[in-house]
């Protein structure tokens, strides 16, 4: 049933579809590449910090870095509902690396006030919505936001990311359906990385492809090689155009792979083979994009190493600083439950403050 | 002033708020042409159009999640759940998302919205058109829970809820939707959330209730009066935030306490009320702290008049308390 | 996208597809027709009783009586999860009319002990599962039962009915998905009657057809004229064969129409036109089936009137008897919460029994 | 006897019951090759195969609805919800279906199944890997709710739950999954549902808890002992059915009562316990009936050690009670 998979770069990064090759300014291409390199490094640092007991948890983006392309295809005013492996979109939009590091440490400078698991962050300034942990809930929320844009007559779109596992969730279903019925400007992007923790795609759905699910909602569908930065860009651009034109939402299936463990708590060797991982490592999105950029003279050989070194230094510095900062104080425990603190919370707060020194 | 019942008052509040602020949108099943299965949204689609009066697909999870996306974006959404018995598909959106957005984002994202839903028994609705789940949502930090007992409050509380910065679950006592009318101002007024109403003053015993049970409670109080027992009756109006001071003032005066709620007994909101009294004012209490509630069974059909608290059953508990 | 709609009888009841015409023994055809006529009469009686205040509520099957065909295509050991407009399946399987009437009156002979809204009934003896009221929940339950049949190696199937509105529910999604992934012997039958109370199909889904939803689950799909008894029979037979062969589930979209109000509480004149109803009344499933049966000499002109008269008498008698019976006593309020009554319920029971005489 | 922890004991119970009865099937996310994210189902897929150890799609609603269909059909399903925080998508199946099937069908259809799920804080899990929703399900007539506090009980209670004729929500205190080991019989034994365990006898004050909070409570009791206060500590083991007699015997003796639970305070199960004491034995009470609980906020991360009841906080409440 599946429509053709969009590929512009082959597994080695050679341009194989010049017709579709998008025209992206070099500065943007470069910035995208930098963001992807940075993501790779954040994974390395993150898991090290977790192993050292300095942060409590790490979520990997490794292998799925091509998602950064969406940030180029979208406008900054477009809303993004991430799942939890889309750090690149926030970073590309200018979310400060310092904020991310402080968030990982859940320290006093963490915008979420030390309340979230590291990696589950959002930023209102960047229209990058704070995700929860329950899988799939953001899909329908994104549809609601898209509807808001529609009835206000804005030229923006609402974009949502979710995994292959999430397609089984209740709110994938409601989210796809509500978006399609109301013809709202929504882009649904499934990062089909073949696994939901230890559950392989074949136990998740019997469909030939996830993109086939679009049909049952009367929605446009596109399938892309999710490790192909250019294909990712083209699909999101097409979907965006369609959405702002008033032609309704699109489901994009990005076929990719979760190269790392699910999270720092996971041991994938229990349930999948090294060979499979190896196979996909060969299709690495950063390597492919790098080759393309070199061919386009956006990058030179050696640039990547320099970049890595630069970010490594910067991250080390930020980490050192972040590690020194204290956590939020006990007096903040009752903030933000409601806009104004009701009396019963004032009483609970008074009680707990007795234990401040413990 | 118009003479209207609770549904009428709700319809007024919705209409006026939608007129006042075109950022207010309502959504739910059958709320458009049909005007809602209880007619609470009657006429609104003609006045405000489908964009702002959205008949949704049959998915409560969708309704609340969609409203959440609207709320985050800055649109004030009022979602209707056709019967609160059908709220469970939306439990994840309400408990995991709506209630926690402000907190989890450190105050960046907020989720002000109203979830309106008819609740409660007494309409021959059986298992799935009769339940009262307020205590479950009261246990969920971040939600306000409002339950009016009369048309005046219904309108004033709903307007407050719509203008509130936090998510509000607004439970409507369907049993008394059309039970009586009263004068309701046509213009803009609010009844504040978190302030109980002492409906009747008394000296011997404190009765606390809300919603449709308030009327059962009042009847019981009047029966008790006939027997020379003076009951103070408090209508909570909202259970989160709760007006603990009003309860405290009353029990310090009366020394006796009974709450009347229709949900199953175990872990119902009556338990919370008993616990609050027992932890704060036990030294004033001259009798057991009692609850008159529904029973721990699924909601019945033919036996619902026994299942629900009756004035007689409340009265017996009043007597038990005063003769302790 | 939609596959071809199966039709064997045209709107007037003429045979238009002899290739597909099923071979069904005359006795069964006759019994099916009788059941359909009976259903029509139950609607008439039910709404009258409701208007008279003798029963509290009525749910209509009018216009959707062709569902009886499924009872012929299935074996009696196959499980059926009805929505609430499939009374015909229970009746065809031998569920006593007397039980149904007593259930409507919620009297002391009601198998559900007077606990359910009239019309929400099941019967374990007839593998006809007691439905709830929350829409869609039975879809995933049917999948679970199908899986049970599969792992036990039975040659039975699990069949589930639901409306077009129900396709938006969470458990349509989980039910379709779990059934397809586990390749369980399940038949999903959507009675697409164009309305969910007042919500028309176009506000329910943007899909071209409900049967298109099968694709996204990797499931076989069939669309039928749901007012065509023979098409209904053929589709369920095909789906059943496939299921017991181990080839997995099928979604059948039965395109039909809810000719009556949603329930006795509903006034459809508020939201839909008389013309639309009239149009569909011309495609009446009973009339079409009658014409076919007369052409096959299973029935004669005039048989239907005689049947109606017979059932009318029987129903009147049963109603008179049912109306005289008392309700279940207060002492039964706490039965069946658990297998054995725990102490705390014994205490609650003792309390309430004081009020027995009130 | 084997020396094992709570996860180990649960794994033993599952394995033994699946060996004993091939009608027992388990299902959930990652319970197969992965052996569950906490390893509670480790090794079971190799022993019993995918038919009986089913890795499901990511849908809690699906897991419970599928288990319901199995239960109705006569297969004994044990469903795992990976974290109880993720149970909400299944709320409708649990509350509307599982809990009500027996009642609504007049006893024709029954729904015996076990829903296993890790619950509770203390593992740096933040909002969505830390919650304790037991009071919500306690409010749902038709469900039994079991919460073990040690390996011996975990195995014996789980076996009872699997063999029970009614649906059981079996909440596993993940904070103490691996906190300690003890001797657990290798063979078949059961711990009955509905019988509390008096873990420590005492005369001055009754402390009631369950699950991981039981250990906080015991520590507090031992601190109190140091100060000359004798606490009786009761481990409820199941909250529905509740062993009210054991609580009653204790409070009639001590005249003082504190419950310790980690869920938010409002409408938590502690409220039910306070209410029961206040309605049945108030005349014995010599002090306010107290609750030590989590607070009415979403579950925090960095501040969780303050949020959760601590021995110190329980001790302060003990002192408050005895010095009243
Ligand atoms: C409702 C819910 N159930 C279970 C979980 C536990 N869980 C966290 S991530 C995950 C797998 C998600 O898979 P997928 O959607 O494919 O995303 P991926 O991690 O592969 O990016 C599971 C089961 C959860 N977070 N929420
Ligand atoms: C979860 C839930 N939400 C809302 C309702 C109220 N309700 C009862 S029937 C119905 C429409 C069902 O439509 P459909 O599935 O098409 O079945 P039909 O009545 O047309 O046969 C609605 C909204 C319900 N019963 N359950
Ligand atoms: Mg995945
Ligand atoms: Mg319909």
XYZ file of N, CA and C in Angstrom, chain D residues 44-251:
624
model
N 10.560 -15.540 31.597
C 9.261 -16.199 31.413
C 8.978 -16.489 29.944
N 9.409 -15.606 29.048
C 9.107 -15.861 27.640
C 9.862 -17.092 27.137
N 11.058 -17.298 27.654
C 11.809 -18.478 27.228
C 11.122 -19.755 27.704
N 10.550 -19.684 28.879
C 9.904 -20.856 29.452
C 8.520 -21.111 28.855
N 7.771 -20.035 28.611
C 6.358 -20.231 28.264
C 5.986 -19.773 26.849
N 6.891 -19.135 26.162
C 6.618 -18.763 24.764
C 5.809 -17.489 24.617
N 5.817 -16.954 23.379
C 5.158 -15.665 23.146
C 3.642 -15.720 23.303
N 3.037 -16.863 23.012
C 1.577 -16.940 23.188
C 1.153 -16.591 24.604
N 1.939 -17.044 25.562
C 1.560 -16.839 26.960
C 2.302 -15.682 27.618
N 3.259 -15.128 26.927
C 4.009 -13.964 27.460
C 4.023 -12.933 26.339
N 2.980 -12.158 26.294
C 2.717 -11.340 25.113
C 3.202 -9.905 25.280
N 4.222 -9.572 24.497
C 4.653 -8.177 24.366
C 3.603 -7.450 23.541
N 2.971 -6.472 24.116
C 1.859 -5.822 23.415
C 2.288 -4.528 22.754
N 1.452 -4.027 21.854
C 1.622 -2.649 21.398
C 1.538 -1.679 22.575
N 1.983 -0.459 22.322
C 2.067 0.543 23.384
C 0.692 1.169 23.643
N -0.139 0.454 24.367
C -1.461 0.957 24.667
C -1.977 0.300 25.929
N -2.052 1.080 26.969
C -2.532 0.534 28.237
C -4.012 0.207 28.153
N -4.745 1.032 27.430
C -6.140 0.760 27.202
C -6.279 -0.590 26.518
N -5.422 -0.812 25.546
C -5.404 -2.081 24.841
C -5.044 -3.240 25.754
N -4.045 -3.048 26.565
C -3.606 -4.137 27.454
C -4.746 -4.575 28.361
N -5.406 -3.615 28.977
C -6.452 -3.989 29.932
C -7.706 -4.481 29.197
N -8.044 -3.853 28.093
C -9.216 -4.316 27.338
C -9.014 -5.713 26.775
N -7.807 -5.972 26.310
C -7.462 -7.296 25.784
C -7.522 -8.330 26.909
N -6.979 -7.956 28.054
C -7.024 -8.850 29.224
C -8.468 -9.102 29.642
N -9.301 -8.094 29.487
C -10.711 -8.249 29.827
C -11.365 -9.282 28.918
N -11.078 -9.165 27.626
C -11.613 -10.142 26.674
C -11.124 -11.552 26.981
N -9.890 -11.657 27.432
C -9.358 -12.961 27.839
C -10.073 -13.452 29.092
N -10.239 -12.556 30.045
C -10.869 -12.926 31.312
C -12.306 -13.397 31.083
N -13.043 -12.669 30.274
C -14.440 -13.041 29.999
C -14.486 -14.423 29.355
N -13.477 -14.686 28.542
C -13.415 -15.952 27.812
C -12.953 -17.101 28.705
N -12.367 -16.753 29.843
C -11.949 -17.795 30.770
C -10.450 -17.977 30.890
N -9.693 -17.150 30.182
C -8.239 -17.200 30.322
C -7.846 -16.279 31.475
N -6.933 -16.721 32.316
C -6.532 -15.900 33.455
C -5.374 -15.001 33.029
N -5.685 -13.734 32.837
C -4.673 -12.807 32.340
C -4.048 -12.006 33.474
N -2.743 -11.851 33.393
C -2.020 -10.964 34.308
C -1.420 -9.869 33.443
N -1.937 -8.664 33.613
C -1.497 -7.550 32.783
C -0.482 -6.722 33.547
N 0.586 -6.330 32.876
C 1.534 -5.406 33.509
C 1.365 -4.015 32.922
N 1.223 -3.030 33.795
C 1.305 -1.637 33.390
C 2.694 -1.183 33.828
N 3.501 -0.719 32.867
C 4.939 -0.550 33.111
C 5.258 0.343 34.312
N 4.535 1.439 34.416
C 4.562 2.284 35.614
C 3.103 2.639 35.860
N 2.684 2.713 37.105
C 1.259 2.945 37.334
C 0.859 4.342 36.871
N 1.835 5.220 36.746
C 1.585 6.547 36.182
C 1.008 6.454 34.769
N 1.224 5.327 34.108
C 0.740 5.171 32.737
C -0.565 4.386 32.678
N -1.226 4.266 33.804
C -2.458 3.490 33.843
C -3.647 4.291 33.308
N -3.514 5.620 33.223
C -4.687 6.446 32.882
C -5.298 6.168 31.525
N -4.520 5.871 30.510
C -5.190 5.516 29.254
C -6.113 4.300 29.416
N -5.873 3.508 30.457
C -6.703 2.325 30.697
C -7.807 2.584 31.713
N -7.939 3.821 32.159
C -8.908 4.105 33.230
C -10.316 3.677 32.833
N -10.679 3.933 31.596
C -12.029 3.585 31.164
C -12.243 2.074 31.214
N -11.294 1.313 30.716
C -11.441 -0.143 30.773
C -11.517 -0.629 32.217
N -10.703 -0.054 33.089
C -10.691 -0.535 34.471
C -11.960 -0.121 35.211
N -12.294 1.161 35.111
C -13.392 1.698 35.914
C -14.748 1.320 35.318
N -14.879 1.442 34.003
C -16.182 1.199 33.382
C -16.417 -0.274 33.063
N -15.351 -1.010 32.836
C -15.527 -2.377 32.353
C -15.135 -3.424 33.397
N -13.857 -3.509 33.668
C -13.353 -4.564 34.545
C -14.115 -4.595 35.877
N -14.256 -3.425 36.486
C -14.842 -3.362 37.824
C -16.334 -3.663 37.819
N -16.997 -3.463 36.693
C -18.460 -3.534 36.684
C -19.026 -4.749 35.958
N -18.205 -5.584 35.357
C -18.748 -6.667 34.526
C -19.621 -7.627 35.316
N -19.145 -8.029 36.465
C -19.915 -8.992 37.244
C -21.267 -8.394 37.634
N -21.217 -7.169 38.095
C -22.433 -6.529 38.585
C -23.420 -6.290 37.457
N -22.907 -5.734 36.372
C -23.828 -5.316 35.319
C -24.463 -6.481 34.593
N -23.813 -7.632 34.648
C -24.383 -8.790 33.976
C -25.132 -9.689 34.962
N -25.392 -9.157 36.136
C -26.101 -9.952 37.135
C -25.347 -11.213 37.522
N -24.031 -11.147 37.413
C -23.201 -12.279 37.813
C -22.895 -13.248 36.685
N -23.416 -12.984 35.473
C -23.169 -13.918 34.360
C -21.728 -13.878 33.885
N -21.236 -12.660 33.658
C -19.869 -12.521 33.162
C -18.964 -12.039 34.290
N -17.821 -12.666 34.417
C -16.896 -12.226 35.458
C -15.565 -11.882 34.816
N -14.792 -11.142 35.542
C -13.592 -10.568 34.970
C -12.381 -10.726 35.876
N -12.094 -11.959 36.287
C -10.942 -12.132 37.177
C -9.645 -11.894 36.414
N -8.840 -11.015 36.919
C -7.534 -10.751 36.298
C -6.681 -10.023 37.319
N -5.402 -9.998 37.078
C -4.518 -9.215 37.934
C -3.887 -8.123 37.071
N -3.927 -6.907 37.585
C -3.205 -5.813 36.953
C -2.037 -5.483 37.862
N -0.844 -5.852 37.425
C 0.369 -5.593 38.200
C 0.965 -4.268 37.761
N 1.429 -3.492 38.715
C 2.095 -2.266 38.301
C 2.969 -1.697 39.402
N 4.203 -1.297 39.038
C 5.065 -0.619 40.010
C 4.512 0.774 40.309
N 4.524 1.148 41.572
C 4.006 2.465 41.944
C 4.991 3.138 42.900
N 4.804 4.435 43.088
C 5.443 5.143 44.191
C 6.748 5.846 43.867
N 7.124 6.702 44.799
C 8.280 7.564 44.614
C 9.549 7.032 45.257
N 10.529 7.928 45.286
C 11.790 7.571 45.930
C 12.810 6.997 44.969
N 12.525 7.072 43.657
C 13.481 6.528 42.692
C 13.944 7.598 41.700
N 13.766 8.850 42.069
C 14.119 9.955 41.182
C 13.411 9.834 39.830
N 12.150 9.537 39.891
C 11.389 9.318 38.666
C 10.567 10.521 38.234
N 10.468 11.518 39.091
C 9.718 12.748 38.787
C 8.227 12.472 38.553
N 7.571 13.455 37.907
C 6.109 13.436 37.762
C 5.498 12.099 37.381
N 6.138 11.436 36.417
C 5.454 10.343 35.720
C 6.029 8.958 35.989
N 6.877 8.868 36.999
C 7.383 7.536 37.336
C 7.407 7.393 38.860
N 6.409 7.991 39.509
C 6.485 8.105 40.972
C 5.152 8.056 41.693
N 4.045 8.066 40.956
C 2.780 8.332 41.616
C 2.135 7.103 42.272
N 1.143 7.386 43.095
C 0.471 6.368 43.913
C -1.037 6.596 43.857
N -1.715 6.002 42.905
C -3.134 6.323 42.694
C -4.098 5.385 43.401
N -3.660 4.707 44.453
C -4.502 3.647 45.016
C -5.876 4.139 45.456
N -5.959 5.370 45.962
C -7.260 5.807 46.484
C -8.273 5.967 45.353
N -7.790 6.273 44.180
C -8.693 6.436 43.038
C -9.352 5.103 42.704
N -8.574 4.053 42.746
C -9.147 2.750 42.422
C -9.916 2.170 43.609
N -9.555 2.605 44.811
C -10.316 2.179 45.982
C -11.733 2.741 45.932
N -11.884 3.838 45.233
C -13.200 4.484 45.101
C -14.054 3.790 44.034
N -13.457 2.837 43.337
C -14.137 2.144 42.242
C -14.645 0.796 42.722
N -15.942 0.706 42.961
C -16.499 -0.539 43.481
C -16.251 -1.690 42.514
N -15.812 -2.813 43.060
C -15.612 -3.992 42.227
C -14.157 -4.387 42.019
N -13.245 -3.552 42.495
C -11.821 -3.876 42.380
C -11.241 -4.210 43.744
N -10.342 -5.163 43.781
C -9.553 -5.385 44.993
C -8.191 -4.734 44.786
N -7.619 -4.233 45.860
C -6.354 -3.516 45.720
C -5.354 -4.002 46.753
N -4.257 -4.530 46.254
C -3.276 -5.197 47.099
C -1.925 -4.501 46.952
N -1.253 -4.286 48.076
C 0.049 -3.595 48.040
C 0.987 -4.245 49.049
N 1.908 -5.062 48.574
C 2.812 -5.756 49.512
C 3.944 -4.851 49.981
N 4.536 -5.219 51.086
C 5.663 -4.430 51.593
C 6.931 -5.252 51.759
N 6.864 -6.539 51.421
C 8.053 -7.383 51.591
C 7.972 -8.593 50.656
N 9.071 -9.264 50.437
C 9.093 -10.364 49.462
C 8.135 -11.508 49.807
N 8.063 -11.886 51.063
C 7.201 -13.000 51.436
C 5.752 -12.692 51.085
N 5.302 -11.526 51.515
C 3.930 -11.117 51.193
C 3.746 -10.949 49.687
N 4.744 -10.385 49.025
C 4.612 -10.130 47.589
C 4.267 -11.426 46.869
N 4.989 -12.477 47.170
C 4.700 -13.748 46.500
C 3.345 -14.315 46.935
N 3.133 -14.348 48.220
C 1.898 -14.972 48.724
C 0.647 -14.198 48.326
N 0.740 -12.889 48.326
C -0.407 -12.073 47.928
C -0.642 -12.170 46.426
N 0.453 -12.201 45.662
C 0.275 -12.267 44.207
C -0.375 -13.597 43.815
N 0.045 -14.655 44.454
C -0.599 -15.948 44.146
C -2.081 -15.897 44.510
N -2.391 -15.332 45.654
C -3.818 -15.179 46.010
C -4.558 -14.359 44.955
N -3.929 -13.290 44.516
C -4.571 -12.410 43.543
C -4.838 -13.153 42.236
N -3.854 -13.929 41.801
C -4.004 -14.657 40.531
C -5.146 -15.663 40.628
N -5.311 -16.262 41.798
C -6.362 -17.278 41.947
C -7.709 -16.694 42.342
N -7.748 -15.407 42.589
C -8.983 -14.781 43.036
C -10.012 -14.730 41.899
N -11.280 -14.702 42.260
C -12.333 -14.659 41.235
C -12.669 -13.242 40.805
N -12.043 -12.265 41.419
C -12.349 -10.877 41.094
C -11.095 -10.172 40.595
N -11.292 -9.053 39.916
C -10.128 -8.316 39.434
C -9.332 -7.701 40.585
N -8.034 -7.803 40.489
C -7.154 -7.301 41.549
C -6.121 -6.355 40.945
N -6.035 -5.173 41.522
C -4.951 -4.258 41.168
C -3.830 -4.509 42.160
N -2.692 -4.936 41.643
C -1.579 -5.339 42.490
C -0.462 -4.322 42.318
N -0.317 -3.455 43.311
C 0.640 -2.351 43.207
C 1.952 -2.720 43.885
N 3.031 -2.578 43.139
C 4.332 -3.023 43.629
C 5.200 -1.815 43.983
N 5.665 -1.783 45.219
C 6.461 -0.626 45.683
C 7.859 -0.661 45.064
N 8.015 0.046 43.937
C 9.277 -0.105 43.185
C 10.482 0.421 43.950
N 10.231 1.373 44.856
C 11.340 1.910 45.639
C 12.045 0.816 46.435
N 11.279 -0.182 46.860
C 11.900 -1.247 47.674
C 11.930 -2.576 46.921
N 11.797 -2.505 45.587
C 11.897 -3.721 44.771
C 13.124 -4.557 45.146
N 14.239 -3.842 45.318
C 15.508 -4.542 45.561
C 16.165 -4.078 46.863
N 15.354 -3.467 47.731
C 15.937 -2.845 48.933
C 16.453 -3.872 49.927
N 15.826 -5.015 49.996
C 16.261 -6.036 50.944
C 15.758 -7.395 50.479
N 16.375 -8.426 51.006
C 15.932 -9.785 50.669
C 15.462 -10.470 51.939
N 14.704 -11.528 51.736
C 14.357 -12.373 52.883
C 14.067 -13.771 52.372
N 13.875 -14.669 53.287
C 13.613 -16.060 52.918
C 12.186 -16.194 52.399
N 12.070 -16.746 51.215
C 10.745 -16.944 50.628
C 10.603 -18.416 50.254
N 9.527 -19.049 50.697
C 9.349 -20.474 50.369
C 9.298 -20.688 48.864
N 9.908 -21.771 48.416
C 9.885 -22.063 46.993
C 8.560 -22.664 46.578
N 7.859 -23.224 47.527
C 6.621 -23.851 47.083
C 5.441 -22.924 47.300
N 4.366 -23.459 46.889
C 3.081 -22.841 46.821
C 2.565 -22.415 48.203
N 2.363 -21.141 48.403
C 1.670 -20.687 49.611
C 0.932 -19.410 49.256
N -0.047 -19.081 50.041
C -0.779 -17.848 49.770
C -0.843 -16.997 51.024
N -0.926 -15.724 50.828
C -1.247 -14.787 51.915
C -2.628 -14.255 51.569
N -3.597 -14.398 52.442
C -4.971 -14.044 52.069
C -5.149 -12.546 51.848
N -6.009 -12.198 50.886
C -6.339 -10.797 50.642
C -7.310 -10.328 51.724
N -7.045 -9.147 52.284
C -7.991 -8.599 53.254
C -7.602 -8.832 54.703
N -6.421 -9.364 54.903
C -5.938 -9.542 56.285
C -4.707 -8.675 56.492
N -4.825 -7.717 57.415
C -3.683 -6.870 57.724
C -2.686 -7.632 58.586
N -1.503 -7.072 58.688
C -0.441 -7.693 59.465
C -0.005 -6.710 60.548
N -0.128 -7.119 61.794
C 0.382 -6.257 62.864
C 1.882 -6.507 62.947
N 2.645 -5.595 62.383
C 4.084 -5.804 62.231
C 4.799 -5.582 63.543
N 4.222 -4.692 64.332
C 4.857 -4.379 65.617
C 3.738 -4.048 66.582
N 3.762 -4.651 67.741
C 2.730 -4.324 68.718
C 3.134 -3.123 69.557
N 2.161 -2.400 70.026
C 2.463 -1.211 70.814
C 1.219 -0.759 71.550
N 1.367 0.196 72.428
C 0.242 0.537 73.299
C -0.181 2.005 73.238
N 0.716 2.877 72.770
C 0.413 4.306 72.862
C -0.269 4.879 71.631
N 0.007 4.304 70.487
C -0.441 4.939 69.252
C -0.457 3.912 68.131
N -1.443 4.040 67.250
C -1.555 3.126 66.114
C -1.047 3.802 64.851
N -0.112 3.145 64.201
C 0.380 3.633 62.912
C -0.059 2.644 61.840
N -0.685 3.174 60.785
C -1.138 2.296 59.706
C -0.481 2.716 58.406
N 0.039 1.738 57.677
C 0.634 2.044 56.385
C 0.622 0.799 55.510
N 1.299 0.893 54.371
C 1.418 -0.244 53.444
C 2.502 0.087 52.422
N 2.922 -0.926 51.711
C 3.901 -0.711 50.639
C 5.196 -0.132 51.147
N 5.792 0.753 50.377
C 7.123 1.235 50.770
C 7.043 2.134 51.995
N 5.923 2.789 52.205
C 5.791 3.659 53.376
C 5.792 2.884 54.693
N 5.500 1.590 54.606
C 5.524 0.784 55.820
C 6.900 0.871 56.482
N 7.934 0.916 55.648
C 9.291 0.919 56.194
C 9.650 2.265 56.813
N 9.157 3.332 56.204
C 9.316 4.659 56.796
C 8.599 4.685 58.156
N 7.422 4.095 58.160
C 6.621 4.054 59.381
C 7.326 3.255 60.479
N 7.899 2.137 60.088
C 8.604 1.308 61.075
C 9.809 2.050 61.647
N 10.492 2.758 60.764
C 11.636 3.543 61.263
C 11.172 4.594 62.262
N 10.067 5.242 61.932
C 9.530 6.256 62.833
C 9.138 5.626 64.162
N 8.549 4.445 64.086
C 8.134 3.767 65.315
C 9.340 3.455 66.177
N 10.420 3.121 65.511
C 11.593 2.779 66.308
C 12.223 4.038 66.899
N 12.180 5.145 66.152
C 12.629 6.415 66.741
C 11.755 6.799 67.936
N 10.455 6.546 67.800
C 9.531 6.880 68.896
C 9.821 6.032 70.125
N 10.089 4.773 69.853
C 10.438 3.838 70.936
C 11.592 4.404 71.761
N 12.595 4.954 71.027
C 13.749 5.552 71.701
C 13.320 6.664 72.646
N 12.207 7.289 72.297
C 11.740 8.376 73.158
C 10.647 7.892 74.113
N 10.516 6.599 74.194
C 9.575 6.050 75.169
C 8.136 5.983 74.716
N 7.917 6.104 73.424
C 6.544 6.007 72.932
C 6.367 4.666 72.222
N 5.363 3.930 72.633
C 5.164 2.583 72.090
C 4.127 2.600 70.974
N 4.582 2.379 69.745
C 3.669 2.416 68.604
C 3.316 1.022 68.129
N 2.060 0.844 67.794
C 1.648 -0.371 67.103
C 1.683 -0.053 65.612
N 2.273 -0.929 64.826
C 2.376 -0.671 63.377
C 1.616 -1.742 62.606
N 0.685 -1.289 61.804
C -0.131 -2.216 61.009
C 0.187 -2.054 59.529
N 0.483 -3.178 58.894
C 0.686 -3.209 57.440
C -0.624 -3.723 56.825
N -1.303 -2.854 56.094
C -2.644 -3.243 55.608
C -2.607 -4.380 54.589
N -1.572 -4.413 53.783
C -1.420 -5.426 52.716
C -2.476 -5.334 51.617
N -3.742 -5.184 51.967
C -4.709 -4.849 50.918
C -5.577 -3.726 51.459
N -5.916 -2.783 50.603
C -6.757 -1.671 51.077
C -8.213 -1.903 50.697
N -8.452 -2.727 49.691
C -9.795 -3.251 49.410
C -9.626 -4.732 49.129
N -10.232 -5.644 49.919
C -10.950 -5.326 51.142
C -9.978 -4.899 52.240
N -10.519 -4.123 53.151
C -9.723 -3.541 54.222
C -9.998 -4.311 55.512
N -8.951 -4.537 56.253
C -9.104 -5.266 57.516
C -9.430 -4.267 58.630
N -10.674 -3.867 58.664
C -11.095 -2.827 59.599
C -11.020 -3.311 61.049
N -11.267 -4.598 61.246
C -11.237 -5.126 62.611
C -9.881 -4.934 63.265
N -8.844 -5.217 62.498
C -7.497 -5.084 63.063
C -7.209 -3.623 63.432
N -7.670 -2.715 62.574
C -7.498 -1.295 62.896
C -8.287 -0.937 64.152
N -9.511 -1.413 64.204
C -10.376 -1.104 65.344
C -9.809 -1.612 66.656
N -9.366 -2.844 66.663
C -8.782 -3.419 67.880
C -7.622 -2.563 68.362
N -6.835 -2.108 67.408
C -5.647 -1.352 67.765
C -6.009 0.027 68.329
N -6.895 0.761 67.645
C -7.185 2.116 68.130
C -7.973 2.101 69.436
